[in-house]
């Protein structure tokens, strides 16, 4: 039974390679986004970066970590399950930090869309990862589909948030200052 469950992981190898590669590439692109943010006329305070940009890198890195965990040649599922569960719990705790950072920074007033994409959707993802980790040893087929959905959701969250940051910088912060001519 355990060998059959472990062999299920090999049927997901292409998925993990694709998602892991995408997560790694997108993490690199976030460095470009941060460089763009650093180059705007109006400086973005580190509190805003910590609340809205750093979590995007964390989501990409977690997708990469999950891909790496599930690509390892496990002899049993429980070690992978344990690592996935710890990763999910770490992500859930990190979202609490993100909420606190977003609420305490004063340079940008988050709207509903921000709260959804920066806190709610990631919290759902990390919670689903914990659930999948618990389910993995007993029902690996179901758990692997949940984990796959989590990884795709984390990538889409990261893509959305990175795009949002670029648009904010390009449109809102790059406008010339409105100087009155007295």
JSON list of N, CA, C and O in Angstrom, two decimals, residues 55-85:
[
{"chain": "A", "resi": 55, "resn": "UNK", "atom": "N", "xyz": [5.59, 39.34, 1.00]},
{"chain": "A", "resi": 55, "resn": "UNK", "atom": "CA", "xyz": [4.76, 38.13, 1.02]},
{"chain": "A", "resi": 55, "resn": "UNK", "atom": "C", "xyz": [4.66, 37.46, -0.35]},
{"chain": "A", "resi": 55, "resn": "UNK", "atom": "O", "xyz": [4.57, 36.23, -0.43]},
{"chain": "A", "resi": 56, "resn": "UNK", "atom": "N", "xyz": [4.73, 38.23, -1.42]},
{"chain": "A", "resi": 56, "resn": "UNK", "atom": "CA", "xyz": [4.67, 37.64, -2.76]},
{"chain": "A", "resi": 56, "resn": "UNK", "atom": "C", "xyz": [5.87, 36.72, -2.98]},
{"chain": "A", "resi": 56, "resn": "UNK", "atom": "O", "xyz": [5.72, 35.61, -3.49]},
{"chain": "A", "resi": 57, "resn": "UNK", "atom": "N", "xyz": [7.04, 37.16, -2.58]},
{"chain": "A", "resi": 57, "resn": "UNK", "atom": "CA", "xyz": [8.23, 36.33, -2.69]},
{"chain": "A", "resi": 57, "resn": "UNK", "atom": "C", "xyz": [8.08, 35.08, -1.82]},
{"chain": "A", "resi": 57, "resn": "UNK", "atom": "O", "xyz": [8.44, 33.97, -2.24]},
{"chain": "A", "resi": 58, "resn": "UNK", "atom": "N", "xyz": [7.52, 35.24, -0.64]},
{"chain": "A", "resi": 58, "resn": "UNK", "atom": "CA", "xyz": [7.31, 34.09, 0.25]},
{"chain": "A", "resi": 58, "resn": "UNK", "atom": "C", "xyz": [6.37, 33.07, -0.41]},
{"chain": "A", "resi": 58, "resn": "UNK", "atom": "O", "xyz": [6.63, 31.86, -0.36]},
{"chain": "A", "resi": 59, "resn": "UNK", "atom": "N", "xyz": [5.30, 33.52, -1.05]},
{"chain": "A", "resi": 59, "resn": "UNK", "atom": "CA", "xyz": [4.36, 32.59, -1.71]},
{"chain": "A", "resi": 59, "resn": "UNK", "atom": "C", "xyz": [5.06, 31.84, -2.84]},
{"chain": "A", "resi": 59, "resn": "UNK", "atom": "O", "xyz": [4.88, 30.62, -2.98]},
{"chain": "A", "resi": 60, "resn": "UNK", "atom": "N", "xyz": [5.85, 32.55, -3.64]},
{"chain": "A", "resi": 60, "resn": "UNK", "atom": "CA", "xyz": [6.58, 31.88, -4.71]},
{"chain": "A", "resi": 60, "resn": "UNK", "atom": "C", "xyz": [7.57, 30.86, -4.13]},
{"chain": "A", "resi": 60, "resn": "UNK", "atom": "O", "xyz": [7.69, 29.74, -4.63]},
{"chain": "A", "resi": 61, "resn": "UNK", "atom": "N", "xyz": [8.26, 31.26, -3.07]},
{"chain": "A", "resi": 61, "resn": "UNK", "atom": "CA", "xyz": [9.24, 30.36, -2.46]},
{"chain": "A", "resi": 61, "resn": "UNK", "atom": "C", "xyz": [8.58, 29.14, -1.84]},
{"chain": "A", "resi": 61, "resn": "UNK", "atom": "O", "xyz": [9.13, 28.04, -1.89]},
{"chain": "A", "resi": 62, "resn": "UNK", "atom": "N", "xyz": [7.39, 29.32, -1.29]},
{"chain": "A", "resi": 62, "resn": "UNK", "atom": "CA", "xyz": [6.70, 28.16, -0.72]},
{"chain": "A", "resi": 62, "resn": "UNK", "atom": "C", "xyz": [6.28, 27.20, -1.82]},
{"chain": "A", "resi": 62, "resn": "UNK", "atom": "O", "xyz": [6.38, 25.98, -1.65]},
{"chain": "A", "resi": 63, "resn": "UNK", "atom": "N", "xyz": [5.82, 27.72, -2.95]},
{"chain": "A", "resi": 63, "resn": "UNK", "atom": "CA", "xyz": [5.47, 26.84, -4.08]},
{"chain": "A", "resi": 63, "resn": "UNK", "atom": "C", "xyz": [6.71, 26.07, -4.54]},
{"chain": "A", "resi": 63, "resn": "UNK", "atom": "O", "xyz": [6.64, 24.87, -4.82]},
{"chain": "A", "resi": 64, "resn": "UNK", "atom": "N", "xyz": [7.85, 26.74, -4.58]},
{"chain": "A", "resi": 64, "resn": "UNK", "atom": "CA", "xyz": [9.11, 26.09, -4.94]},
{"chain": "A", "resi": 64, "resn": "UNK", "atom": "C", "xyz": [9.48, 25.03, -3.90]},
{"chain": "A", "resi": 64, "resn": "UNK", "atom": "O", "xyz": [9.89, 23.91, -4.24]},
{"chain": "A", "resi": 65, "resn": "UNK", "atom": "N", "xyz": [9.33, 25.35, -2.62]},
{"chain": "A", "resi": 65, "resn": "UNK", "atom": "CA", "xyz": [9.63, 24.41, -1.55]},
{"chain": "A", "resi": 65, "resn": "UNK", "atom": "C", "xyz": [8.75, 23.16, -1.63]},
{"chain": "A", "resi": 65, "resn": "UNK", "atom": "O", "xyz": [9.24, 22.04, -1.50]},
{"chain": "A", "resi": 66, "resn": "UNK", "atom": "N", "xyz": [7.46, 23.35, -1.85]},
{"chain": "A", "resi": 66, "resn": "UNK", "atom": "CA", "xyz": [6.54, 22.21, -1.95]},
{"chain": "A", "resi": 66, "resn": "UNK", "atom": "C", "xyz": [6.93, 21.34, -3.15]},
{"chain": "A", "resi": 66, "resn": "UNK", "atom": "O", "xyz": [6.94, 20.11, -3.05]},
{"chain": "A", "resi": 67, "resn": "UNK", "atom": "N", "xyz": [7.28, 21.97, -4.27]},
{"chain": "A", "resi": 67, "resn": "UNK", "atom": "CA", "xyz": [7.72, 21.20, -5.43]},
{"chain": "A", "resi": 67, "resn": "UNK", "atom": "C", "xyz": [8.97, 20.39, -5.10]},
{"chain": "A", "resi": 67, "resn": "UNK", "atom": "O", "xyz": [9.09, 19.23, -5.49]},
{"chain": "A", "resi": 68, "resn": "UNK", "atom": "N", "xyz": [9.89, 21.00, -4.37]},
{"chain": "A", "resi": 68, "resn": "UNK", "atom": "CA", "xyz": [11.11, 20.29, -3.98]},
{"chain": "A", "resi": 68, "resn": "UNK", "atom": "C", "xyz": [10.81, 19.14, -3.02]},
{"chain": "A", "resi": 68, "resn": "UNK", "atom": "O", "xyz": [11.35, 18.04, -3.18]},
{"chain": "A", "resi": 69, "resn": "UNK", "atom": "N", "xyz": [9.96, 19.39, -2.05]},
{"chain": "A", "resi": 69, "resn": "UNK", "atom": "CA", "xyz": [9.60, 18.34, -1.08]},
{"chain": "A", "resi": 69, "resn": "UNK", "atom": "C", "xyz": [8.99, 17.15, -1.81]},
{"chain": "A", "resi": 69, "resn": "UNK", "atom": "O", "xyz": [9.36, 15.99, -1.56]},
{"chain": "A", "resi": 70, "resn": "UNK", "atom": "N", "xyz": [8.06, 17.42, -2.70]},
{"chain": "A", "resi": 70, "resn": "UNK", "atom": "CA", "xyz": [7.36, 16.31, -3.35]},
{"chain": "A", "resi": 70, "resn": "UNK", "atom": "C", "xyz": [8.15, 15.70, -4.51]},
{"chain": "A", "resi": 70, "resn": "UNK", "atom": "O", "xyz": [7.75, 14.67, -5.05]},
{"chain": "A", "resi": 71, "resn": "UNK", "atom": "N", "xyz": [9.26, 16.30, -4.88]},
{"chain": "A", "resi": 71, "resn": "UNK", "atom": "CA", "xyz": [10.13, 15.71, -5.90]},
{"chain": "A", "resi": 71, "resn": "UNK", "atom": "C", "xyz": [11.21, 14.83, -5.30]},
{"chain": "A", "resi": 71, "resn": "UNK", "atom": "O", "xyz": [11.91, 14.13, -6.03]},
{"chain": "A", "resi": 72, "resn": "UNK", "atom": "N", "xyz": [11.37, 14.87, -3.99]},
{"chain": "A", "resi": 72, "resn": "UNK", "atom": "CA", "xyz": [12.38, 14.06, -3.32]},
{"chain": "A", "resi": 72, "resn": "UNK", "atom": "C", "xyz": [12.00, 12.57, -3.41]},
{"chain": "A", "resi": 72, "resn": "UNK", "atom": "O", "xyz": [10.81, 12.24, -3.45]},
{"chain": "A", "resi": 73, "resn": "UNK", "atom": "N", "xyz": [12.98, 11.70, -3.42]},
{"chain": "A", "resi": 73, "resn": "UNK", "atom": "CA", "xyz": [12.69, 10.26, -3.53]},
{"chain": "A", "resi": 73, "resn": "UNK", "atom": "C", "xyz": [12.32, 9.64, -2.18]},
{"chain": "A", "resi": 73, "resn": "UNK", "atom": "O", "xyz": [13.11, 8.91, -1.57]},
{"chain": "A", "resi": 74, "resn": "UNK", "atom": "N", "xyz": [11.15, 9.92, -1.72]},
{"chain": "A", "resi": 74, "resn": "UNK", "atom": "CA", "xyz": [10.69, 9.42, -0.42]},
{"chain": "A", "resi": 74, "resn": "UNK", "atom": "C", "xyz": [10.45, 7.91, -0.45]},
{"chain": "A", "resi": 74, "resn": "UNK", "atom": "O", "xyz": [9.94, 7.39, -1.44]},
{"chain": "A", "resi": 75, "resn": "UNK", "atom": "N", "xyz": [10.77, 7.25, 0.63]},
{"chain": "A", "resi": 75, "resn": "UNK", "atom": "CA", "xyz": [10.47, 5.83, 0.80]},
{"chain": "A", "resi": 75, "resn": "UNK", "atom": "C", "xyz": [9.12, 5.63, 1.47]},
{"chain": "A", "resi": 75, "resn": "UNK", "atom": "O", "xyz": [8.53, 4.57, 1.41]},
{"chain": "A", "resi": 76, "resn": "UNK", "atom": "N", "xyz": [8.65, 6.69, 2.16]},
{"chain": "A", "resi": 76, "resn": "UNK", "atom": "CA", "xyz": [7.35, 6.69, 2.82]},
{"chain": "A", "resi": 76, "resn": "UNK", "atom": "C", "xyz": [6.78, 8.10, 2.72]},
{"chain": "A", "resi": 76, "resn": "UNK", "atom": "O", "xyz": [7.52, 9.06, 2.48]},
{"chain": "A", "resi": 77, "resn": "UNK", "atom": "N", "xyz": [5.48, 8.22, 2.89]},
{"chain": "A", "resi": 77, "resn": "UNK", "atom": "CA", "xyz": [4.83, 9.53, 2.74]},
{"chain": "A", "resi": 77, "resn": "UNK", "atom": "C", "xyz": [4.87, 10.39, 4.00]},
{"chain": "A", "resi": 77, "resn": "UNK", "atom": "O", "xyz": [4.74, 11.60, 3.92]},
{"chain": "A", "resi": 78, "resn": "UNK", "atom": "N", "xyz": [5.05, 9.78, 5.16]},
{"chain": "A", "resi": 78, "resn": "UNK", "atom": "CA", "xyz": [4.93, 10.57, 6.39]},
{"chain": "A", "resi": 78, "resn": "UNK", "atom": "C", "xyz": [5.99, 11.67, 6.51]},
{"chain": "A", "resi": 78, "resn": "UNK", "atom": "O", "xyz": [5.66, 12.76, 7.00]},
{"chain": "A", "resi": 79, "resn": "UNK", "atom": "N", "xyz": [7.24, 11.47, 6.06]},
{"chain": "A", "resi": 79, "resn": "UNK", "atom": "CA", "xyz": [8.18, 12.61, 6.16]},
{"chain": "A", "resi": 79, "resn": "UNK", "atom": "C", "xyz": [7.75, 13.79, 5.28]},
{"chain": "A", "resi": 79, "resn": "UNK", "atom": "O", "xyz": [7.84, 14.94, 5.69]},
{"chain": "A", "resi": 80, "resn": "UNK", "atom": "N", "xyz": [7.29, 13.48, 4.06]},
{"chain": "A", "resi": 80, "resn": "UNK", "atom": "CA", "xyz": [6.81, 14.55, 3.18]},
{"chain": "A", "resi": 80, "resn": "UNK", "atom": "C", "xyz": [5.59, 15.22, 3.80]},
{"chain": "A", "resi": 80, "resn": "UNK", "atom": "O", "xyz": [5.46, 16.44, 3.77]},
{"chain": "A", "resi": 81, "resn": "UNK", "atom": "N", "xyz": [4.71, 14.42, 4.37]},
{"chain": "A", "resi": 81, "resn": "UNK", "atom": "CA", "xyz": [3.52, 14.95, 5.03]},
{"chain": "A", "resi": 81, "resn": "UNK", "atom": "C", "xyz": [3.89, 15.89, 6.17]},
{"chain": "A", "resi": 81, "resn": "UNK", "atom": "O", "xyz": [3.31, 16.97, 6.31]},
{"chain": "A", "resi": 82, "resn": "UNK", "atom": "N", "xyz": [4.86, 15.49, 6.95]},
{"chain": "A", "resi": 82, "resn": "UNK", "atom": "CA", "xyz": [5.31, 16.32, 8.07]},
{"chain": "A", "resi": 82, "resn": "UNK", "atom": "C", "xyz": [5.88, 17.64, 7.58]},
{"chain": "A", "resi": 82, "resn": "UNK", "atom": "O", "xyz": [5.52, 18.71, 8.09]},
{"chain": "A", "resi": 83, "resn": "UNK", "atom": "N", "xyz": [6.73, 17.59, 6.58]},
{"chain": "A", "resi": 83, "resn": "UNK", "atom": "CA", "xyz": [7.33, 18.82, 6.05]},
{"chain": "A", "resi": 83, "resn": "UNK", "atom": "C", "xyz": [6.28, 19.73, 5.41]},
{"chain": "A", "resi": 83, "resn": "UNK", "atom": "O", "xyz": [6.33, 20.96, 5.57]},
{"chain": "A", "resi": 84, "resn": "UNK", "atom": "N", "xyz": [5.34, 19.14, 4.70]},
{"chain": "A", "resi": 84, "resn": "UNK", "atom": "CA", "xyz": [4.27, 19.94, 4.10]},
{"chain": "A", "resi": 84, "resn": "UNK", "atom": "C", "xyz": [3.40, 20.60, 5.17]},
{"chain": "A", "resi": 84, "resn": "UNK", "atom": "O", "xyz": [3.02, 21.77, 5.05]},
{"chain": "A", "resi": 85, "resn": "UNK", "atom": "N", "xyz": [3.08, 19.84, 6.21]},
{"chain": "A", "resi": 85, "resn": "UNK", "atom": "CA", "xyz": [2.28, 20.39, 7.30]},
{"chain": "A", "resi": 85, "resn": "UNK", "atom": "C", "xyz": [2.99, 21.54, 8.00]},
{"chain": "A", "resi": 85, "resn": "UNK", "atom": "O", "xyz": [2.39, 22.57, 8.29]}
]
